[in-house]
Coordinates of C-alpha atoms in Angstrom, one line a residue:
T8 CA -24.7 185.5 -9.7
T9 CA -24.4 183.2 -11.6
I10 CA -27.8 182.4 -14.4
T11 CA -27.6 179.2 -15.4
V12 CA -29.9 178.8 -19.0
A13 CA -30.4 174.7 -19.8
K14 CA -31.8 173.0 -23.3
V15 CA -35.2 171.1 -23.2
S16 CA -35.0 168.1 -22.8
N17 CA -38.5 167.2 -22.5
Y18 CA -38.5 166.8 -26.1
D19 CA -41.2 164.1 -29.2
F20 CA -38.2 163.3 -31.3
D21 CA -39.3 160.7 -33.9
A22 CA -38.5 160.1 -38.0
T23 CA -40.6 158.6 -40.5
I24 CA -38.8 157.0 -43.4
T25 CA -41.0 156.3 -46.9
P26 CA -41.1 154.0 -48.8
N27 CA -39.8 151.5 -45.3
T28 CA -39.1 148.7 -48.2
V29 CA -36.7 150.5 -51.1
Y30 CA -34.7 148.6 -54.2
L31 CA -31.7 149.2 -54.9
G32 CA -30.7 152.6 -55.8
D33 CA -34.0 153.9 -54.5
N34 CA -34.2 157.3 -52.6
A35 CA -36.4 157.9 -49.4
T36 CA -37.5 161.0 -47.6
V37 CA -37.6 161.3 -43.9
T38 CA -40.2 162.8 -41.7
L39 CA -39.5 164.7 -38.9
S40 CA -41.6 164.8 -35.5
L41 CA -40.0 168.2 -34.3
P42 CA -42.2 170.2 -30.8
D43 CA -43.0 173.8 -33.4
G44 CA -40.3 176.2 -34.0
A45 CA -37.6 173.8 -33.2
T46 CA -34.5 174.3 -35.1
G47 CA -31.2 172.6 -35.7
N48 CA -29.5 170.1 -37.6
V49 CA -30.4 166.6 -38.2
T50 CA -28.0 164.5 -39.1
V51 CA -28.9 161.6 -41.6
K52 CA -27.0 157.7 -41.2
V53 CA -27.5 154.8 -43.3
G54 CA -25.3 151.7 -42.3
D55 CA -21.3 152.9 -43.8
N56 CA -21.9 155.7 -45.2
K57 CA -21.1 158.6 -44.5
A58 CA -22.5 160.7 -42.7
K59 CA -25.3 163.4 -44.7
I60 CA -26.6 166.7 -42.6
F61 CA -29.6 168.7 -43.6
N62 CA -31.5 171.9 -41.4
S63 CA -34.2 170.2 -40.1
D64 CA -36.9 172.1 -42.2
D65 CA -35.2 170.4 -45.2
I66 CA -36.8 168.2 -47.3
I67 CA -34.5 165.4 -46.3
S68 CA -34.1 163.3 -48.9
I69 CA -31.9 159.3 -48.2
D70 CA -30.1 157.0 -50.9
G71 CA -27.2 154.6 -50.5
F72 CA -29.2 150.9 -49.6
V73 CA -27.5 148.1 -49.8
A74 CA -28.7 144.6 -50.5
G75 CA -30.6 143.7 -47.8
N76 CA -31.2 145.6 -44.2
N77 CA -30.0 149.0 -43.6
V78 CA -29.8 150.7 -40.3
V79 CA -29.7 154.6 -40.8
N80 CA -29.6 156.0 -37.7
I81 CA -31.2 160.2 -37.3
T82 CA -29.7 161.9 -35.3
F83 CA -31.6 165.6 -34.1
T84 CA -29.2 169.0 -32.2
S85 CA -29.6 172.4 -31.5
D86 CA -28.9 175.7 -29.9
I87 CA -32.5 175.3 -27.9
Y88 CA -33.2 171.8 -27.9
D89 CA -31.1 168.3 -26.1
A90 CA -29.5 166.7 -28.9
K91 CA -31.7 163.5 -30.2
S92 CA -31.3 159.8 -32.3
V93 CA -33.7 157.5 -33.7
E94 CA -32.6 153.9 -35.1
K95 CA -34.9 153.1 -38.3
T96 CA -34.7 150.1 -40.4
I97 CA -35.3 149.6 -44.8
K98 CA -35.7 146.8 -45.9
E99 CA -33.8 146.3 -49.5
K100 CA -35.9 144.6 -52.2

């Protein structure tokens, strides 16, 4: 007998970055929207900068913004949930 256990694929994942307009040298905070009790890792990449990895329950503070628009890619991975990603744009003043 073979039993296959799949990861949860039907769940909501989103992220909010505040503030959404920054000055060079500023930090921004990423707030995640995940199911209650979800655990895993969050990878955040700002533009061409090296990606940073956080635990899903960490306070996520990011930097590395350049002049103009900055594309921030946020990916959630877990042992229980399928991986999901969102892209956000942050403007530098």
